[in-house]
Short mmCIF file of C-alpha atoms in Angstrom, two decimals:
data_model
loop_
_atom_site.label_atom_id
_atom_site.label_comp_id
_atom_site.label_asym_id
_atom_site.label_seq_id
_atom_site.Cartn_x
_atom_site.Cartn_y
_atom_site.Cartn_z
CA UNK Y 1 32.98 -59.72 0.96
CA UNK Y 2 34.40 -56.54 2.56
CA UNK Y 3 35.16 -55.13 -0.87
CA UNK Y 4 31.58 -55.88 -2.00
CA UNK Y 5 30.16 -54.08 1.05
CA UNK Y 6 32.34 -51.04 0.37
CA UNK Y 7 31.10 -50.92 -3.25
CA UNK Y 8 27.47 -51.02 -2.07
CA UNK Y 9 28.14 -48.25 0.46
CA UNK Y 10 29.79 -46.02 -2.15
CA UNK Y 11 26.95 -46.64 -4.62
CA UNK Y 12 24.30 -45.75 -2.01
CA UNK Y 13 26.14 -42.57 -1.05
CA UNK Y 14 26.42 -41.63 -4.70
CA UNK Y 15 22.69 -42.07 -5.21
CA UNK Y 16 21.95 -40.02 -2.09
CA UNK Y 17 24.32 -37.23 -3.15
CA UNK Y 18 22.90 -37.16 -6.67
CA UNK Y 19 19.36 -37.04 -5.30
CA UNK Y 20 20.26 -34.23 -2.93
CA UNK Y 21 21.86 -32.23 -5.73
CA UNK Y 22 18.83 -32.73 -7.94
CA UNK Y 23 16.46 -31.69 -5.15
CA UNK Y 24 18.53 -28.59 -4.49
CA UNK Y 25 18.42 -27.70 -8.18
CA UNK Y 26 14.66 -28.20 -8.28
CA UNK Y 27 14.27 -25.94 -5.28
CA UNK Y 28 16.18 -23.21 -7.12
CA UNK Y 29 14.14 -23.50 -10.34
CA UNK Y 30 11.42 -21.07 -9.28
CA UNK Y 31 11.56 -18.91 -6.17
CA UNK Y 32 9.09 -16.07 -5.69
CA UNK Y 33 9.77 -12.85 -3.81
CA UNK Y 34 6.64 -11.01 -2.71
CA UNK Y 35 5.28 -8.69 -0.04
CA UNK Y 36 6.42 -10.61 3.05
CA UNK Y 37 5.54 -7.80 5.46
CA UNK Y 38 2.44 -9.44 6.96
CA UNK Y 39 3.60 -12.11 9.42
CA UNK Y 40 1.20 -14.67 10.86
CA UNK Y 41 3.51 -16.72 13.04
CA UNK Y 42 7.17 -17.29 13.97
CA UNK Y 43 9.24 -20.35 14.86
CA UNK Y 44 12.94 -20.75 15.46
CA UNK Y 45 15.73 -23.31 15.68
CA UNK Y 46 19.24 -22.91 16.98
CA UNK Y 47 20.34 -21.51 13.61
CA UNK Y 48 17.32 -20.03 11.83
CA UNK Y 49 14.18 -17.98 12.34
CA UNK Y 50 11.19 -18.89 10.16
CA UNK Y 51 8.51 -16.26 9.55
CA UNK Y 52 5.19 -17.54 8.18
CA UNK Y 53 3.83 -14.63 6.13
CA UNK Y 54 0.73 -14.16 4.00
CA UNK Y 55 2.90 -14.79 0.90
CA UNK Y 56 5.03 -17.69 2.09
CA UNK Y 57 7.83 -18.60 4.49
CA UNK Y 58 10.96 -16.47 4.83
CA UNK Y 59 14.11 -17.63 6.60
CA UNK Y 60 16.63 -15.62 8.64
CA UNK Y 61 20.09 -16.88 9.62
CA UNK Y 62 20.69 -16.04 13.30
CA UNK Y 63 24.40 -16.82 13.19
CA UNK Y 64 25.22 -14.79 10.07
CA UNK Y 65 22.58 -12.09 10.67
CA UNK Y 66 21.32 -12.30 7.09
CA UNK Y 67 18.34 -13.53 5.14
CA UNK Y 68 18.33 -16.83 3.26
CA UNK Y 69 16.22 -17.57 0.19
CA UNK Y 70 12.49 -17.84 0.91
CA UNK Y 71 10.79 -21.24 0.96
CA UNK Y 72 8.44 -20.36 -1.89
CA UNK Y 73 9.68 -22.89 -4.46
CA UNK Y 74 7.34 -25.76 -3.63
CA UNK Y 75 4.34 -26.16 -5.94
CA UNK Y 76 2.13 -28.44 -3.84
CA UNK Y 77 0.90 -25.87 -1.29
CA UNK Y 78 -0.44 -22.34 -1.52
CA UNK Y 79 2.07 -19.88 -0.06
CA UNK Y 80 -0.79 -17.52 0.84
CA UNK Y 81 -2.43 -20.13 3.08
CA UNK Y 82 0.25 -20.71 5.75
CA UNK Y 83 -1.18 -19.84 9.16
CA UNK Y 84 1.30 -21.27 11.67
CA UNK Y 85 4.76 -22.86 11.56
CA UNK Y 86 6.92 -25.03 13.85
CA UNK Y 87 10.57 -26.12 13.73
CA UNK Y 88 12.76 -28.31 15.89
CA UNK Y 89 16.09 -27.18 17.35
CA UNK Y 90 18.26 -28.64 14.59
CA UNK Y 91 16.19 -27.81 11.45
CA UNK Y 92 15.49 -31.46 10.82
CA UNK Y 93 11.72 -31.00 11.06
CA UNK Y 94 9.50 -28.22 9.77
CA UNK Y 95 5.69 -28.20 10.01
CA UNK Y 96 2.95 -25.81 8.96
CA UNK Y 97 -0.78 -25.37 9.42
CA UNK Y 98 -2.97 -24.29 6.50
CA UNK Y 99 -6.71 -24.17 5.91
CA UNK Y 100 -6.37 -27.67 4.45
CA UNK Y 101 -4.65 -29.13 7.52
CA UNK Y 102 -1.09 -29.86 8.64
CA UNK Y 103 1.98 -30.47 6.47
CA UNK Y 104 5.55 -31.62 6.99
CA UNK Y 105 8.40 -30.30 4.85
CA UNK Y 106 10.69 -32.79 3.11
CA UNK Y 107 14.14 -31.17 2.93
CA UNK Y 108 15.38 -33.62 0.30
CA UNK Y 109 12.60 -33.23 -2.25
CA UNK Y 110 11.48 -29.67 -1.42
CA UNK Y 111 7.88 -30.72 -0.99
CA UNK Y 112 5.20 -30.56 1.71
CA UNK Y 113 3.46 -33.78 2.68
CA UNK Y 114 0.12 -33.84 4.57
CA UNK Y 115 0.06 -35.21 8.12
CA UNK Y 116 -2.80 -35.76 10.54
CA UNK Y 117 -1.35 -33.82 13.48
CA UNK Y 118 1.74 -31.98 14.67
CA UNK Y 119 4.00 -34.39 16.63
CA UNK Y 120 5.95 -33.53 19.75
CA UNK Y 121 8.77 -31.17 18.74
CA UNK Y 122 12.11 -30.69 20.47
CA UNK Y 123 12.58 -26.92 20.75
CA UNK Y 124 13.34 -24.32 23.39
CA UNK Y 125 11.62 -21.09 22.37
CA UNK Y 126 8.42 -19.53 23.71
CA UNK Y 127 5.84 -17.09 22.37
CA UNK Y 128 5.42 -14.01 24.55
CA UNK Y 129 3.21 -10.94 24.79
CA UNK Y 130 4.38 -7.48 23.77
CA UNK Y 131 6.64 -5.92 26.43
CA UNK Y 132 5.38 -2.76 28.08
CA UNK Y 133 8.54 -0.84 27.22
CA UNK Y 134 10.59 -1.19 24.04
CA UNK Y 135 13.02 1.16 22.29
CA UNK Y 136 12.12 1.65 18.61
CA UNK Y 137 14.43 2.74 15.73
CA UNK Y 138 15.16 6.44 15.28
CA UNK Y 139 12.06 8.36 14.19
CA UNK Y 140 9.65 5.64 15.37
CA UNK Y 141 7.50 5.47 18.50
CA UNK Y 142 6.40 2.41 20.47
CA UNK Y 143 3.08 1.91 22.24
CA UNK Y 144 2.77 -0.54 25.13
CA UNK Y 145 -0.02 -2.45 23.35
CA UNK Y 146 2.56 -3.68 20.81
CA UNK Y 147 2.25 -0.97 18.16
CA UNK Y 148 5.08 0.66 16.23
CA UNK Y 149 4.36 4.13 14.83
CA UNK Y 150 6.57 5.17 11.92
CA UNK Y 151 7.78 8.74 11.19
CA UNK Y 152 4.75 9.30 8.93
CA UNK Y 153 2.19 8.43 11.59
CA UNK Y 154 1.34 4.96 10.28
CA UNK Y 155 0.58 2.27 12.88
CA UNK Y 156 2.03 -1.26 12.63
CA UNK Y 157 0.92 -3.88 15.16
CA UNK Y 158 2.99 -6.75 16.52
CA UNK Y 159 1.48 -10.01 15.29
CA UNK Y 160 3.83 -12.44 17.08
CA UNK Y 161 6.90 -12.40 19.35
CA UNK Y 162 9.23 -15.32 20.04
CA UNK Y 163 11.85 -15.45 22.79
CA UNK Y 164 14.55 -17.89 21.64
CA UNK Y 165 15.96 -18.07 25.22
CA UNK Y 166 19.42 -17.17 23.98
CA UNK Y 167 19.07 -13.43 24.48
CA UNK Y 168 16.94 -12.50 21.46
CA UNK Y 169 13.35 -11.61 20.71
CA UNK Y 170 12.05 -12.16 17.17
CA UNK Y 171 9.10 -10.01 16.21
CA UNK Y 172 6.52 -10.07 13.46
CA UNK Y 173 5.16 -6.59 12.69
CA UNK Y 174 2.04 -6.67 10.54
CA UNK Y 175 2.68 -4.56 7.44
CA UNK Y 176 6.33 -3.87 8.25
CA UNK Y 177 7.88 -7.34 8.34
CA UNK Y 178 10.34 -8.98 10.69
CA UNK Y 179 12.34 -7.41 13.50
CA UNK Y 180 14.56 -8.41 16.38
CA UNK Y 181 15.39 -7.06 19.82
CA UNK Y 182 17.47 -8.02 22.79
CA UNK Y 183 15.45 -9.88 25.40
CA UNK Y 184 16.93 -7.57 28.06
CA UNK Y 185 17.70 -4.34 26.17
CA UNK Y 186 14.42 -4.36 24.17
CA UNK Y 187 16.09 -2.25 21.44
CA UNK Y 188 14.19 -2.95 18.20
CA UNK Y 189 16.03 -3.52 14.93
CA UNK Y 190 13.96 -3.81 11.74
CA UNK Y 191 14.80 -6.63 9.31
CA UNK Y 192 13.27 -5.55 5.96
CA UNK Y 193 12.78 -8.30 3.38
CA UNK Y 194 10.60 -8.67 0.29
CA UNK Y 195 8.69 -6.37 -2.05
CA UNK Y 196 6.70 -3.29 -1.14
CA UNK Y 197 3.78 -4.62 -3.18
CA UNK Y 198 2.98 -7.89 -4.90
CA UNK Y 199 2.18 -6.51 -8.34
CA UNK Y 200 5.29 -6.27 -10.56
CA UNK Y 201 4.73 -4.31 -13.76
CA UNK Y 202 8.34 -3.43 -14.39
CA UNK Y 203 11.84 -4.77 -13.64
CA UNK Y 204 14.70 -2.37 -14.31
CA UNK Y 205 18.29 -3.69 -14.19
CA UNK Y 206 20.38 -0.91 -12.64
CA UNK Y 207 24.09 -1.65 -12.13
CA UNK Y 208 23.56 -5.05 -10.52
CA UNK Y 209 20.38 -4.05 -8.69
CA UNK Y 210 16.80 -4.82 -9.65
CA UNK Y 211 14.36 -1.93 -9.33
CA UNK Y 212 10.86 -3.40 -9.10
CA UNK Y 213 7.42 -1.82 -8.97
CA UNK Y 214 3.83 -2.05 -10.18
CA UNK Y 215 0.21 -1.23 -9.38
CA UNK Y 216 -0.76 -0.14 -5.88
CA UNK Y 217 -4.06 -2.05 -5.58
CA UNK Y 218 -4.77 -2.34 -1.84
CA UNK Y 219 -1.12 -2.26 -0.70
CA UNK Y 220 -0.58 -0.34 2.53
CA UNK Y 221 2.94 0.55 1.37
CA UNK Y 222 3.91 1.26 -2.23
CA UNK Y 223 6.73 2.60 -4.37
CA UNK Y 224 9.99 1.16 -5.71
CA UNK Y 225 11.67 -1.93 -4.26
CA UNK Y 226 15.46 -2.05 -4.68
CA UNK Y 227 16.58 -5.69 -4.66
CA UNK Y 228 20.22 -6.80 -4.56
CA UNK Y 229 20.17 -10.46 -5.70
CA UNK Y 230 23.84 -11.01 -4.80
CA UNK Y 231 23.37 -10.07 -1.14
CA UNK Y 232 19.69 -11.10 -1.00
CA UNK Y 233 18.82 -7.73 0.53
CA UNK Y 234 16.08 -5.16 0.01
CA UNK Y 235 15.66 -1.41 0.39
CA UNK Y 236 12.81 0.88 -0.59
CA UNK Y 237 11.80 4.22 -2.05
CA UNK Y 238 8.26 4.60 -0.75
CA UNK Y 239 5.50 6.52 -2.48
CA UNK Y 240 2.41 8.02 -0.90
CA UNK Y 241 4.19 9.36 2.17
CA UNK Y 242 4.54 12.91 0.81
CA UNK Y 243 3.00 15.01 -1.94
CA UNK Y 244 6.06 14.89 -4.18
CA UNK Y 245 5.80 11.16 -4.92
CA UNK Y 246 2.15 10.04 -4.70
CA UNK Y 247 1.00 6.43 -4.45
CA UNK Y 248 0.62 5.87 -8.19
CA UNK Y 249 0.55 2.75 -10.37
CA UNK Y 250 4.10 2.45 -11.76
CA UNK Y 251 4.26 1.08 -15.32
CA UNK Y 252 7.93 1.54 -16.22
CA UNK Y 253 11.32 2.58 -14.88
CA UNK Y 254 14.53 3.89 -16.43
CA UNK Y 255 17.56 5.84 -15.40
CA UNK Y 256 20.69 7.83 -16.11
CA UNK Y 257 23.49 9.11 -13.85
CA UNK Y 258 21.31 11.70 -12.13
CA UNK Y 259 17.72 10.44 -12.24
CA UNK Y 260 15.52 7.41 -11.94
CA UNK Y 261 12.63 8.02 -14.32
CA UNK Y 262 9.31 6.67 -13.04
CA UNK Y 263 6.46 6.26 -15.52
CA UNK Y 264 3.08 6.11 -13.79
CA UNK Y 265 -0.63 6.59 -14.44
CA UNK Y 266 -0.20 10.08 -12.97
CA UNK Y 267 2.66 11.20 -15.20
CA UNK Y 268 6.45 10.96 -15.40
CA UNK Y 269 8.50 11.58 -12.24
CA UNK Y 270 12.18 12.58 -12.15
CA UNK Y 271 13.53 10.93 -8.98
CA UNK Y 272 16.94 12.19 -7.85
CA UNK Y 273 19.22 9.22 -7.19
CA UNK Y 274 21.07 10.83 -4.29
CA UNK Y 275 18.19 12.40 -2.39
CA UNK Y 276 15.55 9.87 -3.57
CA UNK Y 277 13.14 12.80 -3.89
CA UNK Y 278 11.08 13.87 -6.89
CA UNK Y 279 12.60 16.93 -8.55
CA UNK Y 280 10.23 17.27 -11.50
CA UNK Y 281 6.90 15.88 -12.70
CA UNK Y 282 5.63 15.87 -16.28
CA UNK Y 283 1.94 15.41 -17.07
CA UNK Y 284 -0.41 16.20 -19.94
CA UNK Y 285 -0.56 19.75 -18.60
CA UNK Y 286 3.24 19.93 -18.89
CA UNK Y 287 3.21 18.92 -22.55
CA UNK Y 288 3.42 15.12 -22.78
CA UNK Y 289 0.50 13.48 -24.66
CA UNK Y 290 -1.11 11.79 -21.65
CA UNK Y 291 -0.67 11.21 -17.92
CA UNK Y 292 -0.65 7.42 -18.35
CA UNK Y 293 3.02 6.65 -19.14
CA UNK Y 294 3.41 3.08 -20.42
CA UNK Y 295 7.10 2.88 -21.36
CA UNK Y 296 10.30 4.92 -21.48
CA UNK Y 297 13.83 4.70 -22.85
CA UNK Y 298 16.86 6.85 -22.05
CA UNK Y 299 18.85 7.57 -25.24
CA UNK Y 300 21.83 9.84 -24.68
CA UNK Y 301 20.56 13.16 -23.34
CA UNK Y 302 16.98 12.38 -24.33
CA UNK Y 303 14.17 10.35 -22.84
CA UNK Y 304 11.64 8.71 -25.16
CA UNK Y 305 8.29 8.43 -23.38
CA UNK Y 306 5.40 6.28 -24.58
CA UNK Y 307 1.95 7.09 -23.26
CA UNK Y 308 -1.58 5.84 -23.79
CA UNK Y 309 -2.19 8.72 -26.22
CA UNK Y 310 1.13 9.18 -28.02
CA UNK Y 311 4.90 9.63 -27.99
CA UNK Y 312 7.02 12.35 -26.38
CA UNK Y 313 10.73 13.01 -26.75
CA UNK Y 314 12.20 14.90 -23.80
CA UNK Y 315 15.51 16.64 -24.37
CA UNK Y 316 17.48 18.09 -21.47
CA UNK Y 317 19.69 21.15 -21.82
CA UNK Y 318 21.29 22.13 -18.50
CA UNK Y 319 18.36 22.56 -16.10
CA UNK Y 320 15.69 23.11 -18.75
CA UNK Y 321 13.85 20.55 -20.83
CA UNK Y 322 12.31 20.50 -24.29
CA UNK Y 323 9.33 18.29 -25.16
CA UNK Y 324 8.40 17.29 -28.70
CA UNK Y 325 5.37 15.15 -29.61
CA UNK Y 326 5.60 13.50 -33.05
CA UNK Y 327 2.17 13.86 -34.64
CA UNK Y 328 2.48 10.52 -36.43
CA UNK Y 329 1.67 8.87 -33.09
CA UNK Y 330 -1.09 11.20 -31.91
CA UNK Y 331 -3.83 9.32 -30.01
CA UNK Y 332 -1.79 6.12 -30.29
CA UNK Y 333 -0.72 3.86 -27.42
CA UNK Y 334 3.06 3.32 -27.31
CA UNK Y 335 4.08 0.08 -25.61
CA UNK Y 336 7.85 -0.35 -25.88
CA UNK Y 337 11.19 0.96 -27.21
CA UNK Y 338 14.48 -0.61 -28.28
CA UNK Y 339 17.60 0.97 -29.75
CA UNK Y 340 20.26 0.03 -32.28
CA UNK Y 341 23.37 2.07 -33.07
CA UNK Y 342 21.52 4.56 -35.26
CA UNK Y 343 17.80 3.99 -34.72
CA UNK Y 344 15.10 3.49 -32.13
CA UNK Y 345 12.35 0.94 -32.66
CA UNK Y 346 8.86 1.79 -31.45
CA UNK Y 347 6.21 -0.80 -30.61
CA UNK Y 348 2.70 0.65 -30.76
CA UNK Y 349 -0.95 -0.25 -31.20
CA UNK Y 350 -0.66 0.51 -34.94
CA UNK Y 351 2.46 -1.56 -35.55
CA UNK Y 352 6.23 -1.34 -35.24
CA UNK Y 353 8.26 1.63 -36.46
CA UNK Y 354 11.92 2.52 -36.93
CA UNK Y 355 13.08 6.08 -36.29
CA UNK Y 356 16.50 7.07 -37.67
CA UNK Y 357 18.38 9.41 -35.34
CA UNK Y 358 20.42 11.30 -37.95
CA UNK Y 359 17.74 11.97 -40.55
CA UNK Y 360 14.62 11.82 -38.38
CA UNK Y 361 13.08 9.51 -40.99
CA UNK Y 362 10.29 7.27 -39.69
CA UNK Y 363 9.59 3.90 -41.32
CA UNK Y 364 6.87 1.40 -40.54
CA UNK Y 365 7.96 -2.21 -40.34
CA UNK Y 366 6.23 -4.15 -43.12
CA UNK Y 367 6.10 -7.73 -41.96
CA UNK Y 368 6.15 -10.24 -44.85
CA UNK Y 369 4.57 -12.88 -42.55
CA UNK Y 370 1.83 -10.55 -41.23
CA UNK Y 371 2.52 -11.52 -37.61
CA UNK Y 372 3.29 -7.92 -36.70
CA UNK Y 373 0.23 -6.63 -38.50
CA UNK Y 374 -1.53 -4.24 -36.12
CA UNK Y 375 -0.39 -4.13 -32.50
CA UNK Y 376 3.28 -4.60 -31.59
CA UNK Y 377 3.51 -5.02 -27.82
CA UNK Y 378 7.21 -5.53 -27.17
CA UNK Y 379 10.52 -5.11 -28.96
CA UNK Y 380 13.85 -6.54 -27.78
CA UNK Y 381 17.29 -6.73 -29.34
CA UNK Y 382 20.09 -9.25 -28.89
CA UNK Y 383 23.17 -8.56 -31.03
CA UNK Y 384 22.07 -8.56 -34.69
CA UNK Y 385 18.59 -9.92 -34.02
CA UNK Y 386 15.53 -7.80 -33.29
CA UNK Y 387 12.50 -9.49 -31.75
CA UNK Y 388 8.92 -8.25 -31.91
CA UNK Y 389 5.85 -9.56 -30.07
CA UNK Y 390 2.25 -9.27 -31.27
CA UNK Y 391 -1.12 -10.90 -30.65
CA UNK Y 392 -0.26 -13.87 -32.86
CA UNK Y 393 3.26 -14.63 -31.66
CA UNK Y 394 6.78 -13.29 -31.92
CA UNK Y 395 9.12 -12.66 -34.81
CA UNK Y 396 12.89 -12.46 -35.21
CA UNK Y 397 14.40 -10.00 -37.68
CA UNK Y 398 18.07 -10.20 -38.58
CA UNK Y 399 19.17 -6.57 -38.80
CA UNK Y 400 22.05 -7.36 -41.17
CA UNK Y 401 20.48 -9.82 -43.60
CA UNK Y 402 16.83 -8.83 -43.28
CA UNK Y 403 15.87 -12.50 -42.76
CA UNK Y 404 12.62 -12.98 -40.84
CA UNK Y 405 11.65 -16.01 -38.74
CA UNK Y 406 8.18 -16.29 -37.15
CA UNK Y 407 7.29 -18.09 -33.93
CA UNK Y 408 3.53 -18.54 -33.86
CA UNK Y 409 1.70 -18.80 -30.55
CA UNK Y 410 -1.67 -20.33 -29.75
CA UNK Y 411 -1.88 -18.42 -26.48
CA UNK Y 412 -2.77 -14.76 -26.70
CA UNK Y 413 -2.78 -11.90 -24.25
CA UNK Y 414 -5.42 -9.23 -23.84
CA UNK Y 415 -2.91 -6.61 -22.67
CA UNK Y 416 0.82 -5.93 -22.99
CA UNK Y 417 2.82 -8.98 -24.04
CA UNK Y 418 6.22 -9.14 -22.37
CA UNK Y 419 9.26 -10.44 -24.21
CA UNK Y 420 12.85 -11.35 -23.24
CA UNK Y 421 15.61 -12.76 -25.45
CA UNK Y 422 19.25 -13.79 -25.51
CA UNK Y 423 21.34 -15.99 -27.81
CA UNK Y 424 19.82 -19.25 -26.57
CA UNK Y 425 16.15 -18.58 -25.78
CA UNK Y 426 13.25 -16.27 -26.48
CA UNK Y 427 10.57 -15.93 -23.80
CA UNK Y 428 7.09 -14.50 -24.33
CA UNK Y 429 4.14 -14.09 -21.97
CA UNK Y 430 0.95 -16.01 -22.73
CA UNK Y 431 -2.47 -16.18 -21.11
CA UNK Y 432 -1.32 -19.23 -19.13
CA UNK Y 433 2.21 -18.18 -18.13
CA UNK Y 434 5.27 -18.07 -20.37
CA UNK Y 435 6.48 -19.89 -23.47
CA UNK Y 436 10.21 -20.44 -23.95
CA UNK Y 437 11.60 -21.03 -27.44
CA UNK Y 438 14.95 -22.84 -27.28
CA UNK Y 439 17.03 -21.60 -30.21
CA UNK Y 440 19.95 -24.03 -30.41
CA UNK Y 441 18.70 -25.64 -33.59
CA UNK Y 442 18.84 -23.01 -36.35
CA UNK Y 443 16.35 -24.87 -38.58
CA UNK Y 444 13.77 -25.84 -35.99
CA UNK Y 445 13.36 -24.41 -32.49
CA UNK Y 446 11.96 -26.30 -29.52
CA UNK Y 447 9.41 -24.71 -27.23
CA UNK Y 448 7.88 -25.33 -23.82
CA UNK Y 449 5.19 -23.60 -21.83
CA UNK Y 450 5.55 -22.98 -18.07
CA UNK Y 451 2.47 -22.32 -15.94
CA UNK Y 452 1.38 -22.22 -12.31
CA UNK Y 453 1.70 -26.01 -12.31
CA UNK Y 454 5.46 -25.54 -12.77
CA UNK Y 455 5.80 -23.04 -9.93
CA UNK Y 456 4.69 -19.69 -11.34
CA UNK Y 457 2.70 -17.78 -8.70
CA UNK Y 458 0.22 -16.49 -11.30
CA UNK Y 459 -0.72 -16.81 -14.96
CA UNK Y 460 -0.68 -13.03 -15.32
CA UNK Y 461 2.81 -12.12 -16.53
CA UNK Y 462 3.56 -8.39 -16.57
CA UNK Y 463 7.30 -8.21 -17.21
CA UNK Y 464 10.32 -10.36 -18.10
CA UNK Y 465 14.07 -9.86 -17.70
CA UNK Y 466 16.87 -12.27 -18.61
CA UNK Y 467 19.92 -12.24 -16.34
CA UNK Y 468 22.42 -14.96 -17.27
CA UNK Y 469 21.01 -18.37 -16.35
CA UNK Y 470 18.06 -16.74 -14.58
CA UNK Y 471 14.83 -15.30 -15.89
CA UNK Y 472 13.10 -12.72 -13.69
CA UNK Y 473 9.32 -12.87 -14.07
CA UNK Y 474 7.08 -10.08 -12.84
CA UNK Y 475 3.51 -11.13 -12.03
CA UNK Y 476 0.60 -9.75 -10.06
CA UNK Y 477 1.69 -12.02 -7.20
CA UNK Y 478 5.37 -11.18 -6.93
CA UNK Y 479 8.76 -11.46 -8.60
CA UNK Y 480 9.86 -14.96 -9.57
CA UNK Y 481 13.44 -16.05 -10.22
CA UNK Y 482 13.44 -18.92 -12.70
CA UNK Y 483 16.53 -21.02 -13.44
CA UNK Y 484 15.75 -21.45 -17.14
CA UNK Y 485 19.13 -23.07 -17.86
CA UNK Y 486 18.73 -25.90 -15.36
CA UNK Y 487 20.66 -28.90 -16.79
CA UNK Y 488 18.64 -31.38 -14.69
CA UNK Y 489 15.23 -30.30 -15.96
CA UNK Y 490 13.62 -32.65 -18.46
CA UNK Y 491 11.80 -30.59 -21.12
#
């Protein structure tokens, strides 16, 4: 009988452990990073601080003094609708208030369940008013009404302050994010986390960092977000705070050892990596076809620039530059570039082209399947395979054999169609989200569509980037990390 009881105990623990692992994996499938700078409410436990923002809940580890992953992976509530939040001392209970009522968070299944009211909670913190005197970071000023004034004269108001009764104040600063201060010293330390703006047009992988940006819309702060996924930390290059780098819609990013190249609707900016200041700006008046820069590619000492009205090749010799505008692409929108060892492929509104570096010969890609017939939105390369995206789907071209394989799509896009590929999958944006083609079977591929019902924050997909087992998805509502290679997901 004792042996039987031990078997039952081990089996129950196994089920619990398996369930916990599966829940943890599900939680990691889709996590969205957004503009978390607008904080509605704060709660704290002995170990963590929870900030309820207008784009979801973010979580700070008090003991380790570092951010944890945001709680934006649950699909059954709207992250933009969280008004207040409560936690107990030991992180066993977490509650929120939304416009639809109250919810309790299930740690095992990563889901919110509706409840009728908030129960009595065991905690020790209190909400307080803004202190009369506080000591802001260098370059900032503090006003006794709870306002922080940054070095550029912008005002940021305190939206909530929590005293955890262990010597710390935790502060929500509307438009600037989270902060902390000693409850006695009142010395403010900013805790930046999240994107400068929600819209993500471009994701540039730069030596382990993700450089992210997009359209300004109504964002109070704008520019380039520098995200380190390994340390889960953020830093920023802000635009609109001086005349050199205006608050422009950023369409594309690239870089070499000296510069970060920023393609915007106001031209191409050369941003010095060390000083993070704009050293040069190219516009239509400078010689490029149009101010609206849609794509760019650094190739050796040259930068290929695609605009709404044509192509420019910028060559740099010492401190001077030379601009050439191939007339074959005059008044033609250029959407994307990709290189091979000896050529560059050009995706445009009149099709796909191959430019040979040595000879300068330009060839139009003649698609035997007529999928890449007029517009070619995106071009990506993985080893010997070149992938092209059009209105009707995507196509794979083997660069060695010339073999072509089409992947038709029923879901079209009315603007740029993002594409990402590796040896196992091809991902393309649709009007509902993304479609993933699983390429293990050489004769017949399997596909699945992922939408907002699966955790995407929006159906508008602007950019895609594959990074190992993760797919980074840029939308108009943030940057989503998707574990595409989840072994527990049932497709």
